[in-house]
Coordinates of C-alpha atoms in Angstrom, one line a residue:
M600 CA 38.0 -43.4 59.0
A601 CA 34.8 -41.5 57.9
S602 CA 32.0 -43.9 56.9
V603 CA 30.4 -43.8 53.4
K604 CA 27.2 -42.9 55.2
E605 CA 28.7 -39.6 56.5
K606 CA 29.4 -38.4 53.0
K607 CA 26.4 -37.4 51.0
K608 CA 26.1 -37.5 47.2
S609 CA 27.2 -34.2 45.8
K610 CA 25.3 -32.2 43.2
A611 CA 26.2 -33.1 39.6
T612 CA 28.6 -30.7 37.9
S613 CA 29.4 -30.1 34.3
K614 CA 32.5 -32.2 34.6
N615 CA 32.0 -34.8 37.3
E616 CA 28.8 -36.5 38.4
F617 CA 30.2 -37.0 41.9
S618 CA 32.5 -34.8 44.0
K619 CA 36.1 -35.6 44.9
E620 CA 34.9 -36.1 48.4
T621 CA 32.5 -38.9 47.3
Y622 CA 35.1 -40.7 45.2
M623 CA 37.7 -40.5 48.0
T624 CA 35.3 -41.8 50.5
W625 CA 34.3 -44.7 48.3
Y626 CA 38.0 -45.5 47.8
E627 CA 39.0 -45.3 51.4
S628 CA 35.9 -47.3 52.6
M629 CA 36.3 -50.1 50.0
L630 CA 40.0 -50.3 50.6
M631 CA 39.4 -50.6 54.3
M632 CA 37.0 -53.5 53.6
R633 CA 39.5 -55.1 51.3
K634 CA 42.5 -54.9 53.6
F635 CA 40.5 -55.8 56.7
E636 CA 39.3 -59.0 55.0
E637 CA 42.7 -59.9 53.7
K638 CA 44.1 -59.5 57.2
A639 CA 41.2 -61.6 58.6
G640 CA 42.1 -64.3 56.2
Q641 CA 45.7 -64.3 57.2
L642 CA 44.8 -64.4 60.9
Y643 CA 42.4 -67.3 60.3
G644 CA 45.3 -69.2 58.8
Q645 CA 47.3 -68.5 61.9
Q646 CA 44.3 -69.9 64.0
K647 CA 43.9 -66.5 65.8
I648 CA 40.4 -66.4 64.3
K649 CA 38.4 -69.6 64.6
G650 CA 35.0 -71.0 63.6
F651 CA 33.3 -69.9 60.4
C652 CA 34.7 -67.0 58.4
H653 CA 33.2 -65.7 55.1
L654 CA 35.2 -63.0 53.4
Y655 CA 33.7 -60.2 51.2
I656 CA 36.7 -59.6 49.0
G657 CA 35.5 -58.6 45.5
Q658 CA 32.0 -57.5 46.5
E659 CA 32.9 -54.1 48.2
A660 CA 31.0 -52.0 45.7
C661 CA 27.7 -53.7 46.6
V662 CA 27.7 -52.0 50.1
A663 CA 29.7 -48.9 49.5
G664 CA 27.5 -47.7 46.7
A665 CA 24.4 -48.5 48.7
V666 CA 25.4 -46.7 51.8
S667 CA 26.3 -43.5 49.9
A668 CA 22.9 -43.5 48.3
L669 CA 20.9 -43.8 51.5
E670 CA 20.2 -41.7 54.6
E671 CA 21.1 -41.6 58.2
G672 CA 18.6 -43.8 60.0
D673 CA 18.1 -46.3 57.3
K674 CA 18.5 -49.9 58.4
Y675 CA 20.6 -52.7 57.0
I676 CA 20.5 -56.5 57.5
T677 CA 22.5 -59.3 55.7
A678 CA 23.6 -62.9 56.0
Y679 CA 26.9 -64.2 57.4
R680 CA 29.3 -62.5 55.0
D681 CA 28.9 -59.5 57.2
H682 CA 32.2 -57.8 58.1
A683 CA 32.2 -55.2 55.3
H684 CA 28.7 -53.7 55.8
P685 CA 29.3 -52.3 59.3
I686 CA 32.7 -50.9 58.2
A687 CA 30.9 -48.9 55.5
L688 CA 28.3 -47.8 58.0
G689 CA 30.9 -46.4 60.4
T690 CA 31.3 -49.1 63.0
D691 CA 34.7 -49.0 64.6
P692 CA 36.7 -51.7 62.7
K693 CA 38.7 -52.5 65.9
K694 CA 35.5 -53.8 67.5
I695 CA 34.7 -55.9 64.4
M696 CA 38.2 -57.4 64.5
A697 CA 37.8 -58.1 68.3
E698 CA 34.6 -59.8 67.6
L699 CA 36.3 -62.1 65.1
F700 CA 38.8 -62.9 67.9
A701 CA 35.8 -63.6 70.2
K702 CA 37.0 -60.9 72.6
E703 CA 34.8 -59.0 75.1
T704 CA 35.5 -55.7 73.3
G705 CA 33.9 -57.0 70.2
I706 CA 30.9 -55.3 68.7
S707 CA 28.8 -58.3 69.8
K708 CA 30.8 -58.7 73.1
G709 CA 32.6 -61.7 71.7
K710 CA 29.5 -63.8 71.6
G711 CA 28.6 -63.6 67.9
G712 CA 31.9 -64.1 66.1
S713 CA 32.3 -63.7 62.3
M714 CA 28.7 -64.5 61.3
H715 CA 26.9 -62.4 63.9
I716 CA 28.1 -58.8 63.7
F717 CA 25.5 -56.3 65.0
D718 CA 25.6 -52.5 65.6
K719 CA 22.3 -51.0 66.4
E720 CA 23.8 -47.5 66.8
H721 CA 24.7 -47.6 63.1
G722 CA 21.5 -49.3 61.9
F723 CA 23.1 -52.7 61.3
F724 CA 20.8 -55.5 62.3
G725 CA 23.2 -58.3 61.7
G726 CA 24.8 -61.0 60.2
H727 CA 22.6 -64.0 60.2
G728 CA 23.7 -67.6 59.9
I729 CA 20.5 -69.3 58.6
V730 CA 20.5 -69.0 54.8
G731 CA 17.6 -66.7 53.9
G732 CA 16.6 -66.3 57.5
Q733 CA 17.3 -62.5 57.4
V734 CA 15.0 -61.9 54.4
P735 CA 11.7 -62.0 56.4
L736 CA 13.4 -60.1 59.2
G737 CA 14.3 -57.4 56.7
A738 CA 10.7 -57.1 55.7
G739 CA 9.7 -56.9 59.3
I740 CA 12.1 -54.1 60.0
A741 CA 10.6 -52.3 57.0
F742 CA 7.2 -52.9 58.4
A743 CA 8.2 -51.2 61.7
E744 CA 9.6 -48.2 59.8
K745 CA 6.3 -47.9 57.9
Y746 CA 4.2 -48.4 61.0
N747 CA 6.1 -45.8 62.9
N748 CA 6.0 -43.4 59.9
T749 CA 9.8 -42.7 60.1
G750 CA 10.4 -42.2 56.4
K751 CA 13.3 -44.6 56.6
L752 CA 13.8 -48.0 54.8
C753 CA 15.6 -51.3 55.2
M754 CA 18.3 -52.7 52.9
C755 CA 18.0 -56.5 53.0
Y756 CA 21.0 -58.3 51.6
M757 CA 21.2 -62.0 50.7
G758 CA 23.3 -64.3 48.5
D759 CA 22.1 -66.0 45.4
G760 CA 21.6 -69.3 47.3
A761 CA 19.1 -67.7 49.6
V762 CA 16.6 -67.1 46.8
R763 CA 15.8 -70.8 46.8
Q764 CA 14.3 -70.6 50.2
G765 CA 10.6 -70.4 50.7
A766 CA 11.0 -67.5 53.2
F767 CA 12.4 -65.4 50.3
H768 CA 9.2 -65.7 48.3
E769 CA 7.0 -65.2 51.3
A770 CA 8.8 -62.0 52.3
L771 CA 8.6 -60.6 48.7
N772 CA 4.9 -61.4 48.5
M773 CA 4.2 -59.7 51.9
A774 CA 6.4 -56.7 51.2
M775 CA 4.8 -56.0 47.9
T776 CA 1.3 -56.5 49.2
M777 CA 1.9 -54.2 52.1
K778 CA 4.0 -51.7 50.1
L779 CA 6.9 -52.0 52.6
P780 CA 9.9 -49.6 52.3
V781 CA 12.5 -52.4 51.8
I782 CA 15.1 -52.9 49.1
F783 CA 15.9 -56.6 48.6
V784 CA 19.5 -57.0 47.3
I785 CA 20.7 -60.3 45.9
E786 CA 24.5 -60.3 45.9
N787 CA 24.8 -62.8 43.0
N788 CA 28.4 -63.8 43.1
G789 CA 27.7 -66.8 40.9
Y790 CA 27.9 -69.6 43.5
A791 CA 25.7 -70.8 46.3
M792 CA 28.6 -72.2 48.4
G793 CA 30.2 -74.3 45.6
T794 CA 27.2 -74.7 43.3
S795 CA 26.8 -72.4 40.4
V796 CA 23.6 -70.5 39.7
Q797 CA 23.2 -72.4 36.4
R798 CA 23.0 -75.7 38.3
T799 CA 20.3 -74.6 40.8
S800 CA 17.6 -73.2 38.6
N801 CA 16.3 -72.7 35.0
V802 CA 16.0 -69.0 35.9
T803 CA 19.5 -67.5 36.1
G804 CA 18.6 -63.9 35.8
L805 CA 17.7 -63.5 39.5
D806 CA 16.1 -60.1 39.0
Q807 CA 13.3 -62.0 37.2
L808 CA 12.2 -63.5 40.5
G809 CA 10.4 -60.3 41.5
S810 CA 8.1 -60.5 38.5
A811 CA 5.9 -63.1 40.2
Y812 CA 4.9 -60.3 42.7
E813 CA 5.0 -57.5 40.1
M814 CA 7.9 -56.0 42.1
P815 CA 10.1 -53.5 40.3
S816 CA 13.3 -55.4 39.7
E817 CA 16.7 -54.6 38.2
S818 CA 20.0 -56.3 37.4
V819 CA 23.0 -54.1 38.4
D820 CA 26.7 -54.3 37.8
G821 CA 27.8 -55.1 41.3
M822 CA 31.4 -54.4 40.5
S823 CA 30.6 -50.7 39.8
V824 CA 30.1 -48.6 42.9
I825 CA 28.5 -45.9 40.7
D826 CA 26.0 -48.3 39.2
V827 CA 25.1 -49.6 42.6
H828 CA 24.7 -46.1 44.0
H829 CA 22.3 -45.1 41.2
A830 CA 20.2 -48.3 41.4
V831 CA 19.8 -48.0 45.2
A832 CA 19.0 -44.3 44.9
R833 CA 16.1 -45.1 42.5
A834 CA 14.8 -47.9 44.8
A835 CA 15.1 -45.7 47.8
D836 CA 13.1 -42.9 46.2
R837 CA 10.4 -45.4 45.4
A838 CA 10.3 -46.7 48.9
R839 CA 10.2 -43.3 50.5
K840 CA 7.3 -42.2 48.3
G841 CA 5.3 -45.1 49.6
D842 CA 5.4 -47.2 46.4
G843 CA 6.9 -50.2 48.1
P844 CA 9.9 -52.5 47.6
T845 CA 12.4 -53.1 44.9
L846 CA 14.5 -56.2 44.1
L847 CA 18.0 -55.6 42.9
E848 CA 20.2 -58.3 41.6
M849 CA 23.8 -57.1 42.0
R850 CA 26.0 -59.2 39.8
T851 CA 29.3 -59.4 41.7
Y852 CA 32.1 -61.9 42.5
R853 CA 34.0 -63.2 45.5
Y854 CA 37.6 -63.7 44.9
K855 CA 37.9 -66.2 47.7
G856 CA 36.0 -69.4 48.4
H857 CA 32.6 -69.5 50.1
S858 CA 34.3 -69.6 53.4
M859 CA 37.9 -70.1 54.7
S860 CA 37.4 -73.8 54.5
D861 CA 36.5 -73.7 50.7
P862 CA 39.4 -74.1 48.2
A863 CA 37.0 -73.0 45.4
K864 CA 38.2 -75.7 43.0
Y865 CA 34.9 -75.6 41.2
R866 CA 35.9 -72.6 39.1
T867 CA 38.8 -71.8 36.8
K868 CA 41.7 -69.4 37.4
E869 CA 40.7 -67.7 34.1
E870 CA 37.2 -67.0 35.5
V871 CA 38.6 -65.4 38.7
E872 CA 41.1 -63.3 36.8
S873 CA 38.4 -62.0 34.4
Y874 CA 36.6 -60.6 37.4
K875 CA 39.8 -59.2 39.0
A876 CA 40.2 -57.3 35.7
K877 CA 37.2 -55.1 36.8
D878 CA 38.1 -55.0 40.5
P879 CA 35.8 -52.5 42.2
V880 CA 38.5 -50.9 44.3
E881 CA 40.9 -50.5 41.4
M882 CA 38.1 -49.2 39.2
V883 CA 37.5 -46.3 41.7
R884 CA 41.2 -45.6 41.9
K885 CA 41.4 -45.4 38.1
E886 CA 38.4 -43.1 38.0
I887 CA 40.0 -40.8 40.6
L888 CA 43.2 -40.6 38.7
S889 CA 41.6 -40.3 35.2
K890 CA 39.4 -37.4 36.4
K891 CA 42.4 -35.8 38.1
L892 CA 40.5 -35.7 41.4
A893 CA 43.6 -36.7 43.3
S894 CA 47.2 -37.5 42.8
E895 CA 49.0 -40.8 43.2
N896 CA 50.6 -39.3 46.4
E897 CA 47.1 -38.6 47.9
L898 CA 46.0 -42.1 47.2
T899 CA 49.2 -43.5 48.6
T900 CA 48.5 -41.6 51.8
I901 CA 45.1 -43.3 52.1
D902 CA 46.7 -46.6 51.4
Q903 CA 49.2 -46.1 54.3
K904 CA 46.4 -44.8 56.5
V905 CA 44.3 -47.9 55.9
K906 CA 47.2 -50.2 56.5
E907 CA 47.9 -48.6 59.8
E908 CA 44.3 -48.8 60.8
V909 CA 44.1 -52.5 60.1
A910 CA 47.3 -53.0 62.2
L911 CA 45.6 -51.2 65.1
C912 CA 42.6 -53.4 64.7
V913 CA 44.7 -56.5 65.1
K914 CA 46.6 -55.0 68.1
F915 CA 43.4 -54.0 69.8
A916 CA 41.9 -57.5 69.3
E917 CA 45.0 -59.3 70.5
E918 CA 45.3 -57.2 73.6
S919 CA 41.6 -57.5 74.6
A920 CA 40.4 -60.1 77.1
Y921 CA 38.0 -62.9 76.5
P922 CA 34.5 -62.6 78.0
A923 CA 34.2 -63.8 81.6
P924 CA 32.4 -67.2 81.9
E925 CA 29.5 -65.6 83.8
N926 CA 28.8 -63.4 80.8
A927 CA 27.2 -66.4 79.1
Y928 CA 24.1 -65.5 81.1
T929 CA 23.8 -61.9 79.9
D930 CA 22.3 -60.5 76.7
V931 CA 20.1 -63.6 76.4
Y932 CA 16.8 -62.2 77.6
A933 CA 15.5 -58.7 77.7
D934 CA 14.8 -59.2 81.4
P935 CA 18.3 -59.1 83.1
S936 CA 16.9 -60.9 86.2
Y937 CA 15.8 -63.9 84.2
P938 CA 16.1 -66.9 86.6
F939 CA 18.6 -69.2 84.9
L940 CA 18.9 -72.7 86.2
E941 CA 22.6 -73.3 87.0
D942 CA 24.3 -76.4 88.3

C-alpha cells in the first residue's frame, strides 16, 4: 500500500481542491489504519496480543491529513496510541502486527510491543509509554533539525491528558524561545483515560494553552482530513521559514476505550454515535463519491485489497518466531560489546 507521504498535494483545480490520487490515498490509508486496529482488537480478545494495547479507531484523519501536508524527511513522534502513524508513513504493516505479537520480525524486533513502535527509516521516532514524555523529545528532535539546518521539522503528537504534565509547558517555552521547527499536536479525544477534559481543568479549549508562550495556536476539526491537512500545511510553512512552533488542538474522538482493558462506561452511547455520524473514513468515501472521483466498484476494490493486506499481516505475525533469549542483550547500548553481567 502506498503511504500518504508518497502522495503529494496536487495543485488546486477549478473543480476540486485535491486530486483523485490524494483522495484515494487518504481513503486507502485511513481504511488500512481502521481495519488494522479492528483486527488488533479482535486478536487481543483472543489473547494473541498481550500487554497494553491502545487503538486509534476514530482518530485516523489526525495522522493522514498531517502526513499528506508534510515532506519526506520530516520527523514524527507520539505517545503509546501509535499503530496508525507508521502505517500512514509507509511502514510495512506486517512488521507492525508482528511487533504486537512480540515476534522477532516486528519493527522493534519484538521488544517494544504495542506502545513502542519505531521506524527510523520512515522518520517515526516512537511510541512512548510515559504520558507527556515524548513532548520534550519532540522539541529535541526539532532542535537537531534546526542545528543541522536540514529544513525539516518534527510533528509531536500527544493526548489531551499529556498537557497537564509540566514537561509539556517546559517544552513549549523552550521551543518558542528558540524558534524550533516543531508542530505540537494535541489529539483531544475528550478523555484522559476515563476522565473528561471538563473535569481536569477550567481551560477546556486546549489551543489556548499556547497563548502563555505567544505560540500561534489553532483548534482543528480532527475528524476532517482536509481541515487537518490545511492546518498542518500552515504550521509547516511557518516552521520552515524559521518562525518557530505551532500548537494545534485536533478535536477528535476514539470509538473504543482508552485501552483494551477500558469498557468506557463513563460516556453515553448517544455521544459515541454522534461522533460516528462524522466518521473520518466515511467522510472521505462520501467526498470521493459526491465529487465523482471514483465509483463504488473502485472503492470496493480498495476495501477488498485492505482486507487481504490485514489478513497477510496476521499470517506473517503468527508464522514468525519469538526472539531468542540471548537477544535480550542486544539493542540496549550503542556499544555492541558492552560487558553485561550474566549469572
